[in-house]
Tab-separated table of C-alpha atoms and ligand atoms in Angstrom:
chain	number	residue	atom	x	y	z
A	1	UNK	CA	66.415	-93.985	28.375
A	2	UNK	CA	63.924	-91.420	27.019
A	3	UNK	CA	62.017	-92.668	24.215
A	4	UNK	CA	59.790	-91.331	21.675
A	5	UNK	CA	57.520	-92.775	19.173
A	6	UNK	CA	56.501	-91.479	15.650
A	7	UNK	CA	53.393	-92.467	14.149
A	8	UNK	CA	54.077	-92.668	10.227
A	9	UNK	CA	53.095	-95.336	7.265
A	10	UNK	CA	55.988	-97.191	9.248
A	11	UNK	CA	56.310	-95.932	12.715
A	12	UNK	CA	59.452	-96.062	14.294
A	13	UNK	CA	60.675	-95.027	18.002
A	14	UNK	CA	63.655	-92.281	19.029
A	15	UNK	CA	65.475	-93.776	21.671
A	16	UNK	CA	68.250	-90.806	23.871
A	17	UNK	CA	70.506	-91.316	26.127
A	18	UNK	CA	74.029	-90.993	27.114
A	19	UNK	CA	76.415	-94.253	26.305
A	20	UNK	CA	73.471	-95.413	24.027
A	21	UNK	CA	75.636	-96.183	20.901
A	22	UNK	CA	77.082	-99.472	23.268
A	23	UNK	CA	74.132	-100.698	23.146
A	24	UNK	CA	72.877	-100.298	19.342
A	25	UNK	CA	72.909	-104.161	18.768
A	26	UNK	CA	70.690	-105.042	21.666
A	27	UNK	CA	68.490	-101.846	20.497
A	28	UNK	CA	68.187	-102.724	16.834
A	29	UNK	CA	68.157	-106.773	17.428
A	30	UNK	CA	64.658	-107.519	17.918
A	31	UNK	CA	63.405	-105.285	14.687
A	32	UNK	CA	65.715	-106.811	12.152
A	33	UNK	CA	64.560	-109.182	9.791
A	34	UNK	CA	67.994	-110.463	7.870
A	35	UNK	CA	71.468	-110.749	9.609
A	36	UNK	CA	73.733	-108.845	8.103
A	37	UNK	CA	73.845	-105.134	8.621
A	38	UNK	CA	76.372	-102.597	6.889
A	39	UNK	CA	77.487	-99.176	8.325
A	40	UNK	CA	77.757	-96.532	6.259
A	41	UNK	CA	80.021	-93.250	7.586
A	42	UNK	CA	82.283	-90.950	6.812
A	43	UNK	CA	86.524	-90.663	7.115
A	44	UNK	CA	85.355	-88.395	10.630
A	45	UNK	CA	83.191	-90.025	12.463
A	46	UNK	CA	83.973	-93.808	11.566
A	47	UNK	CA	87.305	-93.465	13.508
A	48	UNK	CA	85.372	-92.554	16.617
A	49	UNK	CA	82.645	-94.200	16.854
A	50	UNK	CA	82.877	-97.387	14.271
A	51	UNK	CA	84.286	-99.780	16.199
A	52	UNK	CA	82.259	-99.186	19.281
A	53	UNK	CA	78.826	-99.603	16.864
A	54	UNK	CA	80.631	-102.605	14.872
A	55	UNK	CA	81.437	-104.679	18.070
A	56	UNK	CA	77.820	-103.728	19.430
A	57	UNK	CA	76.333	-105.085	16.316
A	58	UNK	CA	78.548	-108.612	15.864
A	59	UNK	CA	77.819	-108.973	19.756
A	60	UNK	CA	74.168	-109.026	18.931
A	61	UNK	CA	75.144	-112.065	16.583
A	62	UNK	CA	74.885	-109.772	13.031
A	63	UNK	CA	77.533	-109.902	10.225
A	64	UNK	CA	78.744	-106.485	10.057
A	65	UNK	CA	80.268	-104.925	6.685
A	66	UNK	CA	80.930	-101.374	6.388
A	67	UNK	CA	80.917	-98.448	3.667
A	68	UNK	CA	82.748	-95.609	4.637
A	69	UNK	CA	83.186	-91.900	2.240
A	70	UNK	CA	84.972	-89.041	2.557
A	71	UNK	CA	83.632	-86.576	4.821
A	72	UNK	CA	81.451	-83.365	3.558
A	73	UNK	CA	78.793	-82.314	1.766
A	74	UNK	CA	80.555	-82.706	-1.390
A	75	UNK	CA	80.444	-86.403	-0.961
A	76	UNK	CA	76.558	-86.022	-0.818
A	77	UNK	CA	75.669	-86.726	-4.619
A	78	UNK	CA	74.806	-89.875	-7.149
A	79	UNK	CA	77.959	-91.271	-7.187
A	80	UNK	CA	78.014	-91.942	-3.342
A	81	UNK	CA	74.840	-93.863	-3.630
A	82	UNK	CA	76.263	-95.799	-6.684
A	83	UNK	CA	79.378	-96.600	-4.542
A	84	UNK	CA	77.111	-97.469	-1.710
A	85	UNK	CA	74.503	-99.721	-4.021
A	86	UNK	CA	77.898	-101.498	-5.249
A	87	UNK	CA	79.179	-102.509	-1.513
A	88	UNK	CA	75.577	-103.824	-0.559
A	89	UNK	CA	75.430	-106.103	-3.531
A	90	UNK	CA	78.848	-107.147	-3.707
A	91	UNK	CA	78.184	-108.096	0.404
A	92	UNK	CA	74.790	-110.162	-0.804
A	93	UNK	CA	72.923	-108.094	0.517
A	94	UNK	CA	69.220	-108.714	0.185
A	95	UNK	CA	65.800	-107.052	0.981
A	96	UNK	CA	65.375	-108.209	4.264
A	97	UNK	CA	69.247	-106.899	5.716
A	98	UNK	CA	69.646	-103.136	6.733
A	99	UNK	CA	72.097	-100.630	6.654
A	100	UNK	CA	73.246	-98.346	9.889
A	101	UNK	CA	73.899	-94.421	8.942
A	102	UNK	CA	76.524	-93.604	11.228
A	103	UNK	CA	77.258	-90.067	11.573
A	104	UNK	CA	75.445	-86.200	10.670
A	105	UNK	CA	73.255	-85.078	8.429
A	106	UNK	CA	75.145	-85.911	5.484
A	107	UNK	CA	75.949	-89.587	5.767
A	108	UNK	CA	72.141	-89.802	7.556
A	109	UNK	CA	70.108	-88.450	4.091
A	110	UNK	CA	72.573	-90.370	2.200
A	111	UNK	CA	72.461	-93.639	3.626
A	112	UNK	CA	68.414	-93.424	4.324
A	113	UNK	CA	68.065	-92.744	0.223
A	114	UNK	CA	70.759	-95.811	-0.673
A	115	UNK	CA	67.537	-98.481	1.629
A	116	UNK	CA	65.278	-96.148	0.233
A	117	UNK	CA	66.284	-97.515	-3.101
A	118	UNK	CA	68.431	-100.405	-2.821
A	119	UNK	CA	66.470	-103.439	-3.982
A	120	UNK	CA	63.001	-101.059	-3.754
A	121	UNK	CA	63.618	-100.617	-0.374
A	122	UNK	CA	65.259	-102.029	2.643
A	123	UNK	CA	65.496	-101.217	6.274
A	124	UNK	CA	67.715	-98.554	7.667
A	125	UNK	CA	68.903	-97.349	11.204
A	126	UNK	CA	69.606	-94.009	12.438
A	127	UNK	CA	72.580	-92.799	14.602
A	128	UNK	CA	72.639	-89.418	14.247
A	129	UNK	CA	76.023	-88.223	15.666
A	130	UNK	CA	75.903	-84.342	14.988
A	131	UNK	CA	73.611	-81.904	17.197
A	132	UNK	CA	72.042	-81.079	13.861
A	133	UNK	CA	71.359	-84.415	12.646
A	134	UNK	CA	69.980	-85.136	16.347
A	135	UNK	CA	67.807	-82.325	16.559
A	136	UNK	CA	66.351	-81.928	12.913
A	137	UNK	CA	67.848	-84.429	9.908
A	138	UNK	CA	67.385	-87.857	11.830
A	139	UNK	CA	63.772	-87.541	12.511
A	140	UNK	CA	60.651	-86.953	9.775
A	141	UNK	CA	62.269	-89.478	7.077
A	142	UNK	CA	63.601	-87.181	4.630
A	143	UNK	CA	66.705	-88.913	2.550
A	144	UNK	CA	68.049	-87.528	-0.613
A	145	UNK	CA	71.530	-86.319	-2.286
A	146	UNK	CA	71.949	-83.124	-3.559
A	147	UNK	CA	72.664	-82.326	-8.098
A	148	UNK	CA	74.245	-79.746	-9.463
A	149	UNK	CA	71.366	-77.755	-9.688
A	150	UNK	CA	70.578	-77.764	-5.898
A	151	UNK	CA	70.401	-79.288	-2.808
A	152	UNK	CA	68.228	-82.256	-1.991
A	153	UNK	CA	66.782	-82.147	-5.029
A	154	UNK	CA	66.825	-86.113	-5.182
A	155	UNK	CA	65.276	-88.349	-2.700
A	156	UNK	CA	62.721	-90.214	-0.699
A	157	UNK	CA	60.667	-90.442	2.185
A	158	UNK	CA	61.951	-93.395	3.866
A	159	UNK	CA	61.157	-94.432	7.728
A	160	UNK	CA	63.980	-95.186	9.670
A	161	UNK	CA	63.620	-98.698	11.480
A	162	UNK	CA	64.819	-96.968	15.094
A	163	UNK	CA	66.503	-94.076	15.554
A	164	UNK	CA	69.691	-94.020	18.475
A	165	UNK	CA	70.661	-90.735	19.601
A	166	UNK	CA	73.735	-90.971	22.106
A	167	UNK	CA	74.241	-87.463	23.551
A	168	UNK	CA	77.991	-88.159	24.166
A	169	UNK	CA	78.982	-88.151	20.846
A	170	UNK	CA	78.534	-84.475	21.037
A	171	UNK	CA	81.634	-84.371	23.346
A	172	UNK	CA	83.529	-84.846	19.854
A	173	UNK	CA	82.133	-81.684	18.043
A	174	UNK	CA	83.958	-78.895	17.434
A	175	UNK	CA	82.518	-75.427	18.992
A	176	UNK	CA	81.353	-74.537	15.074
A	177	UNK	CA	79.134	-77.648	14.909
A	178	UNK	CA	77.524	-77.700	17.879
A	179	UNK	CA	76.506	-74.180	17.317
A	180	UNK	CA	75.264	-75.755	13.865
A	181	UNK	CA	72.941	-77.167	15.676
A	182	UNK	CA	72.339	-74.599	18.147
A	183	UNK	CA	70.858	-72.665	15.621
A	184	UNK	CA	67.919	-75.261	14.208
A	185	UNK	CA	67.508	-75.476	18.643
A	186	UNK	CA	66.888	-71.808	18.771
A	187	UNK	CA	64.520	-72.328	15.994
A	188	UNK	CA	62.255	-75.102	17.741
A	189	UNK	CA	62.327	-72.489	20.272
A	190	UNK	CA	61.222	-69.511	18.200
A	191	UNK	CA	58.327	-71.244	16.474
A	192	UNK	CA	56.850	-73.855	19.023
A	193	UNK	CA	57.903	-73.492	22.444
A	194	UNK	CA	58.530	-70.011	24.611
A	195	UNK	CA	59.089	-72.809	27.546
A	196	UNK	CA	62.367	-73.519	25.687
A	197	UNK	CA	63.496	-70.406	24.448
A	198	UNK	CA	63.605	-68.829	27.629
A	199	UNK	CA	65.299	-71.928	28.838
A	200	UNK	CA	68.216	-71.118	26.266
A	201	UNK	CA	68.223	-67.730	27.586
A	202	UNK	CA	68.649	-68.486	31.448
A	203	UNK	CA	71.026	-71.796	31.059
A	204	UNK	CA	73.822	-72.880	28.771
A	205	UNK	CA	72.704	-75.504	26.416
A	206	UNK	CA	75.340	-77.671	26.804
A	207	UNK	CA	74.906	-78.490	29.722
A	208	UNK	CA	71.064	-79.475	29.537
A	209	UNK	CA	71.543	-81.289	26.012
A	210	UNK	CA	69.711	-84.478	26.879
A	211	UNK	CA	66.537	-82.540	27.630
A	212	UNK	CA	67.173	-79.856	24.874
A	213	UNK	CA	67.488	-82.490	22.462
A	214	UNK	CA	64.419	-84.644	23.526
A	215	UNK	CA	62.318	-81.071	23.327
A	216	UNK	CA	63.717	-80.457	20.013
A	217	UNK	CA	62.272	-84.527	18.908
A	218	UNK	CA	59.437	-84.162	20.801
A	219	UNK	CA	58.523	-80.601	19.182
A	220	UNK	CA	59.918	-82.318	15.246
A	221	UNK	CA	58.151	-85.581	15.845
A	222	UNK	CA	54.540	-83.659	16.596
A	223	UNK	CA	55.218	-81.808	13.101
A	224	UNK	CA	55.918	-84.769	10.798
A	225	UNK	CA	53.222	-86.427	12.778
A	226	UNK	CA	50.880	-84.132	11.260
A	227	UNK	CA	52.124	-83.839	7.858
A	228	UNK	CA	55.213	-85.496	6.776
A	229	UNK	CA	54.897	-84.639	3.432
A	230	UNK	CA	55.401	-80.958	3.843
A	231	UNK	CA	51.566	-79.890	2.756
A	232	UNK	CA	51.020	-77.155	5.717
A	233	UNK	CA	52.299	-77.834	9.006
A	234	UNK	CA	56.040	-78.726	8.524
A	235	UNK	CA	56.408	-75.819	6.808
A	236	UNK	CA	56.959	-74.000	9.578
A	237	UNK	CA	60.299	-75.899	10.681
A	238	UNK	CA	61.522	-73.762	7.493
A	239	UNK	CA	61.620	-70.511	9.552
A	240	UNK	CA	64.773	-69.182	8.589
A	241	UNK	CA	65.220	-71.139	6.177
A	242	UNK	CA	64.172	-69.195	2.736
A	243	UNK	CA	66.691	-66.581	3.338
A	244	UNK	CA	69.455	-69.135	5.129
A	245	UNK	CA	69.283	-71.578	1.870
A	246	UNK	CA	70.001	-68.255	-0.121
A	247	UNK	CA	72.754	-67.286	2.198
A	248	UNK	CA	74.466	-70.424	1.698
A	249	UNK	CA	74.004	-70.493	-1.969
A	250	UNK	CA	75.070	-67.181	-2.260
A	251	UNK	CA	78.506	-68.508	-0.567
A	252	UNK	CA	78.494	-71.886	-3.022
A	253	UNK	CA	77.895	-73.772	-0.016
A	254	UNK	CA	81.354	-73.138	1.408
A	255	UNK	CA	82.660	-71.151	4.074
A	256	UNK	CA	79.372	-70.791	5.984
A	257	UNK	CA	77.157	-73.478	8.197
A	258	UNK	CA	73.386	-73.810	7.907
A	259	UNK	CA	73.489	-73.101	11.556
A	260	UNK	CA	74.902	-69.682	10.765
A	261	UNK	CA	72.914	-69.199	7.678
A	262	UNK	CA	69.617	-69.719	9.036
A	263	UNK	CA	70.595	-68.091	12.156
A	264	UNK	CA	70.880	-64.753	9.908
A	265	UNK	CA	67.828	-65.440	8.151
A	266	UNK	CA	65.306	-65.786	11.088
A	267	UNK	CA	67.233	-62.090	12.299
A	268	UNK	CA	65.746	-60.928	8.683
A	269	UNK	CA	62.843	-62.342	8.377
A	270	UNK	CA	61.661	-61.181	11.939
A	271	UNK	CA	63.171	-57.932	11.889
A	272	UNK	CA	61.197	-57.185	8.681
A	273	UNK	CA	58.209	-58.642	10.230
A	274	UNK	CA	58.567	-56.199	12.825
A	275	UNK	CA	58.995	-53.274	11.011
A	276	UNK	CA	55.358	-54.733	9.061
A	277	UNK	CA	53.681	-54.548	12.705
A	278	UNK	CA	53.045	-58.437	12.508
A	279	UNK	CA	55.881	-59.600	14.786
A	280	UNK	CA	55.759	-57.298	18.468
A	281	UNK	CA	58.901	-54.928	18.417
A	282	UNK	CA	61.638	-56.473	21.073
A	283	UNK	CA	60.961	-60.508	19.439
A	284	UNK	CA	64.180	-59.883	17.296
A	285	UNK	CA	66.383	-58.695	19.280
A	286	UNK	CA	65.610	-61.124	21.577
A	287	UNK	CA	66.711	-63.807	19.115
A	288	UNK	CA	70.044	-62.154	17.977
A	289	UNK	CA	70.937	-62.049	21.692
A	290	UNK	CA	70.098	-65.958	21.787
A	291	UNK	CA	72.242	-66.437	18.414
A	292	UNK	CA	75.398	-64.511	19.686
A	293	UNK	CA	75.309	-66.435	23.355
A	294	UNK	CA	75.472	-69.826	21.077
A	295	UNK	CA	78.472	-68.332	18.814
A	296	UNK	CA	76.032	-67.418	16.259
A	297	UNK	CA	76.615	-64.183	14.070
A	298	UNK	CA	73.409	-62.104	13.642
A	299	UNK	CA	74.557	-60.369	9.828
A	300	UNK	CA	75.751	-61.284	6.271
A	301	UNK	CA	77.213	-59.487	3.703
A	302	UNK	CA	75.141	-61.338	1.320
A	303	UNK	CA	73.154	-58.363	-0.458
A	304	UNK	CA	68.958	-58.684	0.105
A	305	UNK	CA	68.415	-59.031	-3.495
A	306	UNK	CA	70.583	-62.264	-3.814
A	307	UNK	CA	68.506	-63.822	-1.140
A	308	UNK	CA	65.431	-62.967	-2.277
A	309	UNK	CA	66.305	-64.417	-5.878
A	310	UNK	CA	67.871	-67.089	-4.212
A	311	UNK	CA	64.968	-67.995	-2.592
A	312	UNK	CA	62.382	-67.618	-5.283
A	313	UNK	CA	64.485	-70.352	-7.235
A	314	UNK	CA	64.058	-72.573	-4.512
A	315	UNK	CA	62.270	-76.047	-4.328
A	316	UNK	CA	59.806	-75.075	-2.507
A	317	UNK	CA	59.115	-71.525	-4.159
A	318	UNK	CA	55.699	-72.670	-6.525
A	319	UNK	CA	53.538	-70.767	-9.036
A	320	UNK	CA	53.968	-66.833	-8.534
A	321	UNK	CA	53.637	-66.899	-4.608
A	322	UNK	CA	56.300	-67.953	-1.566
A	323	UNK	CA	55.579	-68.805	1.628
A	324	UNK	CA	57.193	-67.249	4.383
A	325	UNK	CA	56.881	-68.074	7.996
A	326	UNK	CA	56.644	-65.853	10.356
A	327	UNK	CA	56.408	-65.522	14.574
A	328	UNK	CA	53.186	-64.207	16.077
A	329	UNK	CA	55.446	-63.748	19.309
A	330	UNK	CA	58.304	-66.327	20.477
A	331	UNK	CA	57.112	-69.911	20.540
A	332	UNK	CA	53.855	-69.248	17.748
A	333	UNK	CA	54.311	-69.280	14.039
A	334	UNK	CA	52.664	-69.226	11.278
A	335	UNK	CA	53.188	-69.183	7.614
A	336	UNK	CA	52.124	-66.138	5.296
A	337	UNK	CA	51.711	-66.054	1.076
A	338	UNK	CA	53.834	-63.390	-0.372
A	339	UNK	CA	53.829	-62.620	-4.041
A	340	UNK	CA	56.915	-63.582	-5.379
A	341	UNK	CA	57.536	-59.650	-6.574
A	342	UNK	CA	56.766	-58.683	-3.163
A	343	UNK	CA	59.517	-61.297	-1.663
A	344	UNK	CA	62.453	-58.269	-1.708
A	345	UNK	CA	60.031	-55.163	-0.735
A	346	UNK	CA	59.134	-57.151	2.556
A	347	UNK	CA	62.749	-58.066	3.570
A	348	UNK	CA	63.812	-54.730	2.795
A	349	UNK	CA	61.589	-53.309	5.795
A	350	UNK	CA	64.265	-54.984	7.869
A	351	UNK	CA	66.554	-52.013	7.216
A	352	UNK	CA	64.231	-49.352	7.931
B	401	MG	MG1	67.742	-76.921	8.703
């Protein structure tokens, strides 16, 4: 078992390895404080994998409930929570039990906001089931539910208790979601490590996805290490992102992965970076080569002025400037301060 440790307010270790979600009783046992534990997953991945967590869990001597909601990011919002808040309470649930997400990114943000909140606060675990949630959403302690208005624009920062990534639940993925992933993988690659880009390049991910993964935490945890709360550092796991949240806007969120979405927007954002002699020419083609081994596409029809005003409504768009991050060469980032107004006139360079 490879395991890594993240220094936070309320530090918390990643445990990996293959077959892991057997053991998730004996794993979580000795950091529990109450003795009752709910699961909370969705109508995909509880089929698969509740039982095999459930009997883990009442082996370990816990009393075991479970809250499960339909699959999809559409399930992702207030009402969830409410449903989940409602289950705990009903169940007796008090401050010292905990709650086991059980699934992707979805049911992981969800059910970290519900013991974010439920009763101020109680513990949660992490089983990240997805490649994405594995990678990115399971680690740094972002929870939240997405409004009408946008996505994640509700939550918390909430420390997971331990976090249990079993590699073999990947065997259960569809080719579409494990590219999902593949995408925020390429990105690690593209902003922190050449070592693992190149890696991509030569081998097929799959069948190195124990190591991929634990470079993927390693390179996350040393971010949120730094600065959880998003003041400089972190910043840079958004490369891609500004344009890839505007792609998927632009499509109303259906239709498209974030995998694809940000794929498209690091091609962009480099390309253009490129073309403004900050990026070395070759860097982007390099990474559309990456994106289309991993079943990837490279373009959108999404026009550049939708993403740019997409992605000057974003969250994280302040005052009159964005930032932007950018690649010194594969492996180095760094983020730059654009004007907003001069958000469109630098992604255009990527069609000259
Ligand atoms: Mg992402």
């Amino acid at each position: 078992m490879k395991t890594l440790n993240v220094k936070s307010v309320r530090s918390y270790d990643i445990h990996i390895e293959r077959g892991l979600i057997s053991r998730c009783g004996e794993i979580i046992k000795p950091l529990a404080r109450g003795g009752k534990a709910m699961i909370v997953s969705d109508t995909n991945v509880y089929p698969i994998y509740g039982d095999t967590v459930k009997k883990s869990l009442e082996h370990s001597g816990f009393e075991v409930s479970t809250h499960i909601f339909p699959a999809g990011e559409a399930s992702k919002q207030l009402s969830t929570i409410a449903e989940i808040y409602n289950s705990l309470a009903d169940n007796g649930f008090s401050r010292k039990d905990f709650i086991v997400a059980l699934g992707g990114g979805v049911t992981g943000d969800m059910a970290g906001f519900a013991a974010a909140t439920y009763q101020r606060g109680i513990d949660f675990v992490q089983i990240p089931t997805s490649l994405l949630s594995q990678v990115d959403s399971s680690v740094g302690s972002k929870t939240g539910v997405d409004i009408k208005q946008g996505k994640n624009l509700v939550g918390a920062f909430w420390q997971p208790s331990v976090v249990i990534i079993d590699p073999d639940t990947l065997n259960t993925l569809t080719p579409e979601f494990f590219a999902d992933g593949m995408a925020e993988v390429i990105k690690y690659g593209c902003i922190k490590s050449l070592p693992l880009f190149e890696r991509l390049e030569q081998e097929n991910a799959a069948d190195i996805i124990e190591e991929i993964i634990y470079d993927c935490v390693s390179i996350k945890r040393d971010v949120v290490e730094r600065d959880e709360h998003e003041a400089g550092e972190r910043m840079l796991l958004n490369f891609g992102h500004t344009l890839g949240h505007s792609i998927e806007k632009a499509y109303g969120y259906t239709g498209i992965t974030h995998g694809q979405a940000v794929g498209v927007g690091m091609v962009i954002i480099t390309r253009a970076s490129e073309t403004a002699g900050i990026t070395p020419s070759g860097t982007t083609e390099r990474i559309e080569n990456l994106l289309k081994k991993y079943n990837l596409p490279i373009t959108d029809k999404t026009p550049l002025d939708e993403m740019a005003s997409g992605a000057l409504g974003d969250k994280k768009a302040s005052g009159d400037s964005i930032n932007i991050v950018l690649l010194n060469k594969i492996g180095d980032s760094f983020t730059k301060k654009l004007k907003k107004t001069e958000l469109l006139g630098f992604i255009s360079k990527s069609e000259l």
